[in-house]
Tab-separated table of C-alpha atoms in Angstrom:
chain	number	residue	atom	x	y	z
A	781	MET	CA	275.104	221.703	-25.215
A	782	PHE	CA	276.347	218.593	-27.065
A	783	GLY	CA	275.951	220.479	-30.352
A	784	THR	CA	272.149	220.713	-30.084
A	785	GLU	CA	269.728	223.589	-30.491
A	786	ARG	CA	268.463	225.635	-27.561
A	787	GLU	CA	265.095	223.852	-27.333
A	788	GLN	CA	266.693	220.389	-27.286
A	789	ALA	CA	269.284	221.417	-24.720
A	790	ALA	CA	266.587	222.830	-22.417
A	791	PHE	CA	264.377	219.710	-22.527
A	792	PRO	CA	266.381	217.615	-19.973
A	793	PHE	CA	266.030	220.409	-17.413
A	794	THR	CA	262.274	220.670	-17.985
A	795	LEU	CA	261.989	216.880	-17.785
A	796	GLN	CA	263.998	216.742	-14.548
A	797	TYR	CA	261.657	219.218	-12.875
A	798	ALA	CA	258.579	217.334	-14.083
A	799	VAL	CA	259.925	213.909	-13.058
A	800	LYS	CA	260.753	215.193	-9.576
A	801	ASN	CA	257.135	216.278	-9.029
A	802	LEU	CA	255.433	213.407	-10.865
A	803	SER	CA	257.311	210.801	-8.815
A	804	GLY	CA	255.555	212.041	-5.666
A	805	PRO	CA	253.203	209.036	-5.215
A	806	PHE	CA	256.104	206.627	-5.701
A	807	ILE	CA	258.176	208.581	-3.169
A	808	GLY	CA	255.315	208.585	-0.666
A	809	TYR	CA	254.896	204.828	-1.029
A	810	ILE	CA	258.628	204.246	-0.515
A	811	GLY	CA	258.561	206.565	2.489
A	812	ASN	CA	255.704	204.654	4.119
A	813	LYS	CA	257.235	201.295	3.248
A	814	PHE	CA	260.859	201.820	4.250
A	815	GLY	CA	260.835	204.972	6.378
A	816	LEU	CA	261.832	208.592	5.918
A	817	ARG	CA	265.532	208.143	6.609
A	818	CYS	CA	265.983	205.245	4.190
A	819	THR	CA	264.112	207.111	1.446
A	820	THR	CA	266.132	210.292	1.912
A	821	VAL	CA	269.470	208.443	1.918
A	822	LEU	CA	268.463	206.564	-1.234
A	823	GLY	CA	267.593	209.841	-2.957
A	824	CYS	CA	270.908	211.447	-2.007
A	825	LEU	CA	272.846	208.444	-3.306
A	826	LEU	CA	270.894	208.278	-6.571
A	827	SER	CA	271.340	212.018	-7.144
A	828	SER	CA	275.095	211.815	-6.588
A	829	VAL	CA	275.534	208.746	-8.791
A	830	SER	CA	273.487	210.214	-11.655
A	831	LEU	CA	275.503	213.449	-11.530
A	832	ALA	CA	278.766	211.495	-11.553
A	833	ALA	CA	277.556	209.462	-14.533
A	834	CYS	CA	277.007	212.701	-16.471
A	835	PHE	CA	280.827	212.967	-16.528
A	836	LEU	CA	280.812	210.216	-19.176
A	837	VAL	CA	277.935	211.600	-21.264
A	838	LYS	CA	278.672	212.377	-24.918
A	839	ASP	CA	275.183	212.916	-26.393
A	840	ILE	CA	271.925	214.633	-25.492
A	841	LEU	CA	269.948	211.369	-25.182
A	842	SER	CA	272.200	209.976	-22.450
A	843	PHE	CA	272.141	213.320	-20.669
A	844	THR	CA	268.338	213.368	-20.828
A	845	ILE	CA	268.143	209.923	-19.208
A	846	LEU	CA	270.692	210.631	-16.481
A	847	TRP	CA	269.790	214.226	-15.667
A	848	GLY	CA	266.128	214.348	-16.654
A	849	ILE	CA	265.028	210.979	-15.234
A	850	ALA	CA	267.626	209.509	-12.837
A	851	PHE	CA	268.563	212.779	-11.168
A	852	GLY	CA	264.911	213.878	-11.188
A	853	VAL	CA	263.861	210.781	-9.228
A	854	GLY	CA	266.830	211.086	-6.864
A	855	PHE	CA	266.172	214.771	-6.283
A	856	GLY	CA	262.547	213.977	-5.487
A	857	LEU	CA	263.413	211.129	-3.103
A	858	SER	CA	265.792	213.365	-1.177
A	859	THR	CA	263.609	216.488	-0.933
A	860	MET	CA	259.881	215.779	-1.333
A	861	LEU	CA	259.591	214.247	2.151
A	862	ILE	CA	261.446	217.104	3.857
A	863	PRO	CA	258.157	218.740	5.034
A	864	LYS	CA	257.191	215.502	6.794
A	865	ILE	CA	260.596	215.315	8.481
A	866	LEU	CA	260.379	218.953	9.563
A	867	GLN	CA	256.873	218.373	10.900
A	868	LEU	CA	258.191	215.561	13.115
A	869	TYR	CA	261.216	217.467	14.379
A	870	PHE	CA	259.692	220.957	14.690
A	871	PRO	CA	255.927	220.628	15.299
A	872	LYS	CA	255.626	224.047	16.951
A	873	SER	CA	257.690	226.026	14.422
A	874	PHE	CA	256.942	224.005	11.300
A	875	ASN	CA	256.191	226.932	8.981
A	876	LEU	CA	259.331	228.846	9.960
A	877	VAL	CA	261.683	225.904	9.427
A	878	GLN	CA	259.896	225.160	6.155
A	879	GLY	CA	260.665	228.733	5.119
A	880	ILE	CA	264.309	228.284	6.149
A	881	PHE	CA	264.470	225.084	4.095
A	882	LEU	CA	263.047	226.799	1.010
A	883	SER	CA	265.337	229.788	1.534
A	884	GLY	CA	268.234	227.630	0.415
A	885	GLY	CA	267.160	228.244	-3.169
A	886	SER	CA	267.282	232.006	-2.726
A	887	ILE	CA	270.676	231.883	-1.030
A	888	GLY	CA	271.964	229.551	-3.725
A	889	SER	CA	270.907	232.031	-6.414
A	890	PHE	CA	273.457	234.470	-4.975
A	891	VAL	CA	276.344	232.004	-4.807
A	892	PHE	CA	275.878	229.354	-7.481
A	893	PRO	CA	276.021	231.528	-10.663
A	894	ALA	CA	279.544	232.702	-9.846
A	895	VAL	CA	280.656	229.261	-8.637
A	896	GLY	CA	279.089	227.526	-11.629
A	897	GLU	CA	280.729	229.887	-14.093
A	898	TYR	CA	284.125	229.338	-12.458
A	899	LEU	CA	283.733	225.545	-12.535
A	900	LEU	CA	282.655	225.532	-16.181
A	901	LEU	CA	285.563	227.715	-17.270
A	902	THR	CA	288.095	225.759	-15.211
A	903	TYR	CA	286.967	222.120	-15.482
A	904	GLY	CA	284.512	222.075	-18.375
A	905	THR	CA	281.009	220.602	-18.420
A	906	SER	CA	282.041	217.027	-17.553
A	907	GLY	CA	284.331	218.078	-14.724
A	908	THR	CA	281.635	220.358	-13.305
A	909	PHE	CA	279.174	217.462	-13.076
A	910	LEU	CA	281.775	215.352	-11.265
A	911	ILE	CA	282.450	218.109	-8.718
A	912	LEU	CA	278.722	218.672	-8.189
A	913	SER	CA	278.370	214.939	-7.573
A	914	GLY	CA	280.897	215.245	-4.760
A	915	PHE	CA	278.968	218.157	-3.272
A	916	VAL	CA	275.729	216.171	-3.299
A	917	LEU	CA	277.449	213.102	-1.833
A	918	HIS	CA	278.027	215.067	1.383
A	919	SER	CA	274.262	214.946	1.965
A	920	VAL	CA	274.328	211.155	2.463
A	921	PRO	CA	275.892	211.120	5.973
A	922	LEU	CA	273.664	214.028	6.957
A	923	ALA	CA	270.587	212.066	5.879
A	924	MET	CA	271.812	209.087	7.901
A	925	LEU	CA	271.620	211.193	11.051
A	926	LEU	CA	267.840	211.434	10.755
A	927	GLU	CA	265.932	209.582	13.465
A	928	CYS	CA	262.762	207.795	12.435
A	929	GLN	CA	259.665	207.615	14.581
A	930	GLU	CA	257.979	204.495	15.889
A	931	THR	CA	255.905	202.832	13.201
A	932	ILE	CA	253.382	200.029	13.436
A	933	THR	CA	252.403	198.579	10.083
A	934	LYS	CA	250.280	195.601	9.077
A	935	ILE	CA	251.482	194.056	5.809
A	936	GLY	CA	249.803	191.002	4.341
A	937	SER	CA	249.696	188.184	6.876
A	938	HIS	CA	252.159	189.819	9.281
A	939	VAL	CA	251.867	192.369	12.008
A	940	GLU	CA	255.182	194.190	12.163
A	941	VAL	CA	256.180	196.297	15.152
A	942	GLN	CA	259.208	198.497	14.573
A	943	GLU	CA	260.483	200.411	17.582
A	944	LYS	CA	262.437	203.296	16.073
A	945	GLY	CA	262.206	205.816	18.881
A	946	GLU	CA	262.566	205.215	22.609
A	947	ILE	CA	261.335	208.482	24.072
A	948	LEU	CA	257.641	209.103	23.509
A	949	GLU	CA	256.123	212.349	24.732
A	950	LEU	CA	252.715	212.319	26.367
A	951	THR	CA	250.387	215.158	25.482
A	952	LYS	CA	246.840	216.152	26.433
A	953	ASP	CA	245.265	216.082	22.976
A	954	LEU	CA	242.796	213.475	21.753
A	955	THR	CA	241.155	212.928	25.142
A	956	THR	CA	237.665	211.656	24.440
A	957	LEU	CA	235.408	210.220	27.166
A	958	GLU	CA	232.411	208.130	26.148
A	959	GLU	CA	229.742	206.090	27.879
A	960	GLU	CA	228.862	202.711	26.414
A	961	ASN	CA	227.052	199.852	28.154
A	962	GLY	CA	227.686	201.424	31.544
A	963	SER	CA	231.465	201.509	31.117
A	964	LYS	CA	233.685	204.485	30.574
A	965	PHE	CA	235.989	204.366	27.598
A	966	VAL	CA	238.882	206.763	27.853
A	967	CYS	CA	241.474	207.992	25.384
A	968	ARG	CA	239.942	206.845	22.147
A	969	LEU	CA	242.752	206.510	19.636
A	970	ASN	CA	242.464	207.802	16.091
A	971	SER	CA	243.417	205.829	13.018
A	972	GLU	CA	246.936	207.207	12.759
A	973	ASP	CA	247.905	205.306	15.913
A	974	ILE	CA	247.748	201.920	14.189
A	975	TYR	CA	250.281	203.002	11.566
A	976	SER	CA	252.593	205.527	13.193
A	977	LYS	CA	252.158	207.296	16.487
A	978	LYS	CA	254.541	209.343	18.566
A	979	HIS	CA	252.141	210.773	21.128
A	980	TYR	CA	250.079	208.593	23.445
A	981	PRO	CA	247.624	210.820	25.350
A	982	VAL	CA	246.231	209.560	28.651
A	983	GLU	CA	243.894	211.611	30.820
A	984	ASP	CA	241.904	210.427	33.839
A	985	ALA	CA	242.395	206.779	32.933
A	986	LYS	CA	240.359	205.540	35.912
A	987	SER	CA	238.687	202.586	34.273
A	988	GLY	CA	241.858	201.473	32.551
A	989	MET	CA	240.052	200.768	29.299
A	990	ILE	CA	240.756	202.201	25.865
A	991	ASP	CA	238.194	202.046	23.096
A	992	VAL	CA	239.752	201.393	19.689
A	993	PHE	CA	236.702	200.474	17.659
A	994	SER	CA	237.434	203.367	15.301
A	995	LEU	CA	240.754	201.963	14.127
A	996	PRO	CA	240.709	200.951	10.441
A	997	ASN	CA	240.884	197.258	9.567
A	998	SER	CA	240.421	196.418	13.251
A	999	ASN	CA	238.082	193.538	13.893
A	1000	PHE	CA	239.698	193.019	17.280
A	1001	ASP	CA	239.289	194.081	20.875
A	1002	LYS	CA	242.101	195.846	22.677
A	1003	ASN	CA	242.023	196.279	26.456
A	1004	TYR	CA	244.537	198.177	28.537
A	1005	THR	CA	244.591	197.410	32.261
A	1006	GLY	CA	246.579	198.854	35.134
A	1007	LEU	CA	246.400	202.458	33.958
A	1008	LYS	CA	244.708	203.743	37.100
A	1009	ASP	CA	247.957	205.199	38.443
A	1010	CYS	CA	248.362	207.429	35.391
A	1011	ARG	CA	245.759	210.090	36.210
A	1012	SER	CA	246.782	213.096	34.131
A	1013	THR	CA	249.415	214.047	31.570
A	1014	ASP	CA	250.034	217.479	33.068
A	1015	SER	CA	252.935	216.130	35.120
A	1016	VAL	CA	254.170	213.611	32.578
A	1017	LYS	CA	257.367	214.457	30.790
A	1018	SER	CA	258.426	211.354	28.921
A	1019	GLN	CA	257.645	207.709	28.467
A	1020	HIS	CA	259.942	204.799	27.765
A	1021	LYS	CA	258.176	201.951	26.076
A	1022	ASN	CA	259.577	198.470	25.642
A	1023	ALA	CA	257.303	196.250	23.569
A	1024	GLU	CA	257.627	192.494	23.299
A	1025	SER	CA	258.572	191.180	19.869
A	1026	GLY	CA	255.857	188.561	19.787
A	1027	LEU	CA	253.778	190.634	17.394
A	1028	ASP	CA	256.328	189.970	14.665
A	1029	ALA	CA	255.159	186.370	14.330
A	1030	PRO	CA	253.187	185.502	11.195
A	1031	LEU	CA	249.454	185.154	11.658
A	1032	LYS	CA	247.483	182.225	10.286
A	1033	ARG	CA	243.836	182.201	9.383
A	1034	ASN	CA	241.473	182.634	12.329
A	1035	GLU	CA	244.433	182.592	14.699
A	1036	HIS	CA	244.274	184.482	17.986
A	1037	LEU	CA	247.327	186.263	19.235
A	1038	ALA	CA	248.331	185.413	22.778
A	1039	GLU	CA	248.503	188.040	25.467
A	1040	HIS	CA	251.552	190.289	25.274
A	1041	GLU	CA	252.983	192.091	28.239
A	1042	CYS	CA	254.459	195.558	27.947
A	1043	GLN	CA	255.977	197.825	30.512
A	1044	THR	CA	255.665	201.598	30.606
A	1045	LYS	CA	257.755	203.865	32.786
A	1046	VAL	CA	256.213	207.248	33.501
A	1047	VAL	CA	258.469	210.079	34.605
A	1048	SER	CA	257.092	213.096	36.398
A	1049	LYS	CA	258.546	216.537	35.765
A	1050	ASP	CA	259.041	216.987	39.492
A	1051	SER	CA	260.602	213.618	40.150
A	1052	ASN	CA	264.114	212.402	39.585
A	1053	PRO	CA	264.978	209.455	37.306
A	1054	ASP	CA	265.554	207.195	40.328
A	1055	SER	CA	261.948	207.483	41.498
A	1056	MET	CA	260.190	206.304	38.351
A	1057	GLU	CA	256.859	204.582	38.774
A	1058	ASN	CA	256.252	201.395	36.835
A	1059	VAL	CA	252.872	200.941	35.266
A	1060	ASN	CA	252.210	197.500	33.856
A	1061	PHE	CA	249.524	196.933	31.329
A	1062	SER	CA	248.562	194.088	29.070
A	1063	ILE	CA	247.346	194.035	25.528
A	1064	LYS	CA	245.122	191.246	24.442
A	1065	LYS	CA	244.343	191.149	20.766
A	1066	SER	CA	241.929	188.889	19.029
A	1067	LEU	CA	242.782	189.164	15.339
A	1068	LYS	CA	240.764	187.082	12.945
A	1069	TYR	CA	242.051	186.942	9.400
A	1070	HIS	CA	239.728	185.355	6.873
A	1071	ALA	CA	241.019	183.863	3.658
A	1072	GLU	CA	239.918	186.848	1.599
A	1073	ASN	CA	241.626	189.284	3.985
A	1074	MET	CA	244.838	187.270	3.853
A	1075	SER	CA	244.891	187.276	0.057
A	1076	GLN	CA	244.195	190.994	-0.081
A	1077	GLY	CA	246.839	192.053	2.461
A	1078	SER	CA	249.152	193.661	-0.087
A	1079	PHE	CA	246.234	195.358	-1.807
A	1080	ASN	CA	245.044	196.791	1.510
A	1081	PHE	CA	248.507	198.168	2.206
A	1082	ILE	CA	248.667	199.856	-1.196
A	1083	SER	CA	245.130	201.239	-0.988
A	1084	ARG	CA	245.839	202.567	2.498
A	1085	ASN	CA	248.871	204.436	1.171
A	1086	PHE	CA	247.045	206.013	-1.754
A	1087	LYS	CA	243.700	206.791	-0.128
A	1088	VAL	CA	244.693	210.449	0.302
A	1089	PHE	CA	244.058	210.933	-3.419
A	1090	PHE	CA	240.358	210.386	-2.706
A	1091	ASP	CA	240.318	213.056	-0.013
A	1092	PRO	CA	238.337	216.046	-1.386
A	1093	ALA	CA	240.311	218.490	0.765
A	1094	TYR	CA	243.610	217.214	-0.614
A	1095	ILE	CA	242.338	217.323	-4.183
A	1096	LEU	CA	241.422	220.989	-3.760
A	1097	VAL	CA	244.832	221.767	-2.241
A	1098	CYS	CA	246.625	220.160	-5.205
A	1099	ILE	CA	244.470	222.009	-7.742
A	1100	SER	CA	244.996	225.306	-5.961
A	1101	MET	CA	248.762	224.791	-5.769
A	1102	SER	CA	248.964	224.009	-9.477
A	1103	PHE	CA	247.187	227.279	-10.326
A	1104	LEU	CA	249.760	229.159	-8.237
A	1105	LEU	CA	253.034	227.329	-8.832
A	1106	VAL	CA	252.754	227.329	-12.628
A	1107	PRO	CA	252.830	231.171	-12.813
A	1108	ILE	CA	255.879	231.158	-10.521
A	1109	SER	CA	257.666	228.671	-12.760
A	1110	VAL	CA	256.736	230.606	-15.909
A	1111	LEU	CA	257.883	233.910	-14.433
A	1112	TYR	CA	261.276	232.424	-13.554
A	1113	THR	CA	261.585	231.372	-17.205
A	1114	ILE	CA	260.572	234.618	-18.922
A	1115	MET	CA	261.542	237.298	-16.378
A	1116	VAL	CA	264.627	238.546	-18.242
A	1117	ASP	CA	262.699	238.833	-21.511
A	1118	THR	CA	259.853	240.718	-19.817
A	1119	TRP	CA	261.889	243.697	-18.651
A	1120	ARG	CA	264.065	243.725	-21.766
A	1121	ASP	CA	260.913	244.004	-23.864
A	1122	LYS	CA	260.159	247.181	-21.898
A	1123	GLY	CA	263.603	248.648	-22.592
A	1124	VAL	CA	265.169	247.872	-19.195
A	1125	SER	CA	268.659	246.347	-19.308
A	1126	GLU	CA	269.783	246.349	-15.647
A	1127	ASP	CA	269.544	242.570	-15.330
A	1128	VAL	CA	271.731	242.105	-12.252
A	1129	THR	CA	269.921	244.688	-10.121
A	1130	ILE	CA	266.463	243.287	-10.815
A	1131	LEU	CA	267.598	239.687	-10.375
A	1132	MET	CA	269.196	240.502	-7.023
A	1133	THR	CA	266.053	242.366	-5.944
A	1134	PHE	CA	263.876	239.399	-6.867
A	1135	ALA	CA	266.144	236.924	-5.031
A	1136	ILE	CA	266.294	239.020	-1.852
A	1137	ALA	CA	262.527	239.557	-1.923
A	1138	GLY	CA	261.975	235.809	-2.276
A	1139	LEU	CA	264.199	235.156	0.730
A	1140	VAL	CA	262.294	237.727	2.798
A	1141	GLY	CA	258.954	236.237	1.752
A	1142	ARG	CA	259.877	232.661	2.622
A	1143	LEU	CA	261.291	233.524	6.023
A	1144	GLY	CA	258.739	236.224	6.835
A	1145	PHE	CA	255.580	234.308	5.984
A	1146	GLY	CA	256.912	231.199	7.723
A	1147	PHE	CA	257.535	233.232	10.864
A	1148	LEU	CA	254.117	234.924	10.717
A	1149	SER	CA	252.344	231.590	10.268
A	1150	ASP	CA	253.891	230.236	13.470
A	1151	LEU	CA	252.797	233.310	15.430
A	1152	LYS	CA	249.198	232.044	15.086
A	1153	CYS	CA	247.992	235.572	14.314
A	1154	THR	CA	246.378	234.069	11.233
A	1155	SER	CA	246.137	230.619	9.715
A	1156	PRO	CA	248.394	229.373	6.891
A	1157	LEU	CA	245.273	229.026	4.733
A	1158	SER	CA	244.303	232.688	5.167
A	1159	MET	CA	247.849	233.806	4.442
A	1160	TYR	CA	248.027	231.505	1.426
A	1161	ALA	CA	244.784	232.841	-0.042
A	1162	LEU	CA	245.674	236.487	0.638
A	1163	THR	CA	249.122	236.285	-0.962
A	1164	SER	CA	247.641	234.453	-3.953
A	1165	VAL	CA	244.982	237.096	-4.616
A	1166	ILE	CA	247.438	239.983	-4.307
A	1167	CYS	CA	249.984	238.204	-6.512
A	1168	GLY	CA	247.338	237.577	-9.165
A	1169	LEU	CA	246.221	241.213	-9.201
A	1170	VAL	CA	249.816	242.461	-9.405
A	1171	MET	CA	250.530	240.161	-12.348
A	1172	ILE	CA	247.407	241.344	-14.163
A	1173	GLY	CA	248.645	244.932	-13.772
A	1174	PHE	CA	252.157	244.218	-15.092
A	1175	PRO	CA	251.458	245.134	-18.775
A	1176	TRP	CA	250.830	248.759	-17.716
A	1177	LEU	CA	254.199	249.094	-15.956
A	1178	HIS	CA	257.180	250.724	-17.666
A	1179	GLY	CA	260.642	251.853	-16.647
A	1180	PHE	CA	263.434	250.562	-14.421
A	1181	TYR	CA	261.968	251.546	-11.049
A	1182	ALA	CA	258.584	250.073	-11.925
A	1183	MET	CA	260.306	246.773	-12.767
A	1184	VAL	CA	262.238	246.803	-9.489
A	1185	VAL	CA	259.081	247.434	-7.456
A	1186	PHE	CA	257.111	244.803	-9.374
A	1187	PHE	CA	259.668	242.024	-8.924
A	1188	ALA	CA	260.253	242.994	-5.289
A	1189	VAL	CA	256.529	242.692	-4.502
A	1190	VAL	CA	256.077	239.529	-6.551
A	1191	GLY	CA	259.190	237.981	-4.988
A	1192	VAL	CA	257.843	238.461	-1.457
A	1193	LEU	CA	254.388	237.163	-2.404
A	1194	MET	CA	255.766	234.141	-4.236
A	1195	GLY	CA	257.897	233.349	-1.203
A	1196	GLY	CA	254.718	233.206	0.868
A	1197	ILE	CA	252.954	231.092	-1.755
A	1198	MET	CA	255.766	228.533	-1.643
A	1199	VAL	CA	255.864	228.287	2.177
A	1200	THR	CA	252.223	228.282	3.264
A	1201	PRO	CA	250.763	225.296	1.295
A	1202	THR	CA	252.561	222.739	3.465
A	1203	GLY	CA	250.983	224.365	6.516
A	1204	VAL	CA	247.577	224.036	4.864
A	1205	ILE	CA	248.224	220.344	4.212
A	1206	ARG	CA	249.289	219.783	7.814
A	1207	ASP	CA	246.170	221.533	9.134
A	1208	TYR	CA	243.525	219.882	6.935
A	1209	ILE	CA	244.851	216.451	5.919
A	1210	GLU	CA	244.600	213.468	8.270
A	1211	LYS	CA	247.834	212.692	10.074
A	1212	GLU	CA	248.171	209.125	8.829
A	1213	ASN	CA	248.128	210.446	5.240
A	1214	LEU	CA	250.693	213.229	5.651
A	1215	THR	CA	253.660	211.329	4.214
A	1216	MET	CA	251.895	210.672	0.923
A	1217	ALA	CA	250.229	214.099	0.971
A	1218	PHE	CA	253.517	215.976	1.356
A	1219	SER	CA	255.370	213.940	-1.257
A	1220	SER	CA	252.595	214.141	-3.867
A	1221	ARG	CA	251.513	217.745	-3.404
A	1222	ASN	CA	253.066	218.832	-6.732
A	1223	VAL	CA	251.882	215.973	-8.958
A	1224	LEU	CA	249.362	218.061	-10.894
A	1225	PHE	CA	251.876	220.885	-11.121
A	1226	GLY	CA	254.401	218.422	-12.561
A	1227	LEU	CA	251.986	217.546	-15.355
A	1228	LEU	CA	251.330	221.188	-16.151
A	1229	THR	CA	255.043	222.023	-16.347
A	1230	LEU	CA	255.255	219.840	-19.454
A	1231	ALA	CA	252.847	222.260	-21.168
A	1232	GLN	CA	254.851	225.373	-20.278
A	1233	PRO	CA	257.203	225.500	-23.310
A	1234	PRO	CA	254.423	225.474	-25.944
A	1235	VAL	CA	252.350	228.011	-23.974
A	1236	ILE	CA	255.304	230.372	-23.634
A	1237	GLY	CA	256.185	229.831	-27.291
A	1238	TYR	CA	252.642	230.660	-28.381
A	1239	PHE	CA	252.609	234.035	-26.624
A	1240	ARG	CA	256.202	234.821	-27.622
A	1241	GLU	CA	256.287	233.668	-31.225
A	1242	THR	CA	252.655	233.964	-32.307
A	1243	LEU	CA	251.311	236.925	-30.308
A	1244	GLN	CA	254.720	238.648	-30.030
A	1245	SER	CA	253.942	239.728	-26.451
A	1246	TYR	CA	253.813	238.340	-22.923
A	1247	ASP	CA	250.964	240.631	-21.867
A	1248	GLY	CA	248.322	237.982	-22.479
A	1249	LEU	CA	250.404	235.497	-20.501
A	1250	PHE	CA	250.335	237.781	-17.447
A	1251	TYR	CA	246.562	238.217	-17.768
A	1252	PHE	CA	246.103	234.458	-18.064
A	1253	TYR	CA	248.292	233.386	-15.161
A	1254	GLY	CA	247.294	236.338	-12.977
A	1255	SER	CA	243.678	235.231	-13.262
A	1256	GLY	CA	244.818	231.680	-12.450
A	1257	CYS	CA	246.397	232.869	-9.184
A	1258	THR	CA	243.146	234.537	-8.130
A	1259	PHE	CA	241.114	231.457	-9.020
A	1260	GLY	CA	243.563	229.262	-7.086
A	1261	ALA	CA	242.932	231.372	-3.977
A	1262	VAL	CA	239.179	230.832	-4.316
A	1263	ILE	CA	239.716	227.067	-4.548
A	1264	ALA	CA	241.949	227.146	-1.464
A	1265	LEU	CA	239.207	228.809	0.584
A	1266	CYS	CA	236.985	225.782	-0.129
A	1267	VAL	CA	239.429	223.377	1.569
A	1268	PRO	CA	237.915	223.712	5.097
A	1269	MET	CA	234.445	222.857	3.768
A	1270	ALA	CA	235.834	219.804	1.976
A	1271	ALA	CA	237.635	218.697	5.155
A	1272	ARG	CA	234.438	219.028	7.212
A	1273	TYR	CA	232.542	217.008	4.609
A	1274	ARG	CA	235.212	214.280	4.751
A	1275	ASP	CA	235.169	214.142	8.559
A	1276	LYS	CA	231.372	214.058	8.671
A	1277	LYS	CA	231.256	211.205	6.200
A	1278	LYS	CA	233.854	209.214	8.147
A	1279	GLN	CA	231.955	209.789	11.385
A	1280	GLU	CA	228.788	208.468	9.764
A	1281	GLU	CA	230.667	205.380	8.574
A	1282	ARG	CA	232.032	204.773	12.084
A	1283	SER	CA	228.600	205.148	13.626
A	1284	CYS	CA	227.148	202.722	11.124
A	1285	ALA	CA	229.934	200.209	11.756
A	1286	LYS	CA	229.404	200.517	15.512
A	1287	PHE	CA	225.630	200.329	15.775
A	1288	CYS	CA	224.523	198.496	12.629
A	1289	PRO	CA	224.068	194.728	13.098
A	1290	LYS	CA	226.810	192.541	11.656
A	1291	HIS	CA	225.905	189.706	9.347
């Protein structure tokens, strides 16, 4: 390509993959700041523009910048937040739809080689990039169809309320009843409600009071009155909420917000839309912003976005994923050389077997995870251990049929390894941190991909064999499974520590 050697021509593709994964924290920040739809549309546009610009490229440096960096960032913006979007749209079948999403790569491996070869022969390299840009541009209107959820975000000296969804489902989760000073506090809200909340659980709201002392950065009291008519969520189907826009006003130091009236319409499953019952409630907030809090508003917003990187459970998930995704990436790179070194030349048959097995693994493990017969973590650890042991045994395999069986088994297992980690993140990471957690899950893996070429070159050129590479990465898969099994303990430690901090903040005297 562009008259360069093989190593130089391959570098932009390695860089693009690394940039996509390393830009995860930036993508998560943009997603929290501007919303999932805006971020996805921006990524689709940037990807299309960078591909179109490759039409004008005449040297490897320009191609590296456009493909390796610009397209890498655009590709990340458009795809790294997909798990979060799927989790919002398909909460009950998240793992299956995640498998369907990832299956696009397997299906594309059947179609794109033939299409790509035809485009290159017919239109050349520059023309192919221009046509691919048109293909990618079709994703922009599709991304615009995404609906964003309601978000409530405090930035600097403003409290911004953005109503981005009108229908809010009521569910029965998060129903905590506590006694304090002779009063009953019902429906204690968790910290995700102050940032983004789609479900507002209400159960037995007899006293009409909601305790929100556990909300972060909340030195205010919040009382809900008039909820006595909403006894249980068993018969509640939907809620239409219309909030006043007074919360958009800038807040000055030590200023108290006035009382804001909201109206909630509760619809029973058994009732018709004409017989809706109105439930009025008021929210009275007393927000006191000191000078130091006002000056640190932007810092608090940034620290709130990146606090997931201090979560021990999330750190273990990222380490475990890096130990498992690197072997997958390496195997994709060296697979043809591995069976040719063993005297097998039926490339097409083995490649097709591997692609079909990957498709089966992604769909199958996603479906099994949603059946609740076992947890995504257990499935993730099991597939990782088996995959590691199979890779360690590869050097002893010889012959065509042995290669077919090996890549069929590994393809299915790797499909499961690619699907289940997002389910683990959803189960063990706090909900308010999911956007950043999903987008940044491959950051460590992105760093390690930069070391792949020299590692592969060492085993290939120096040791003249890939056997040691299979031993090395097979052991890494097994070790990654062990790390994954420690995630629940880390999550319990995190929750216990946060509970202690809440108790201290509640009962310790304030100075």
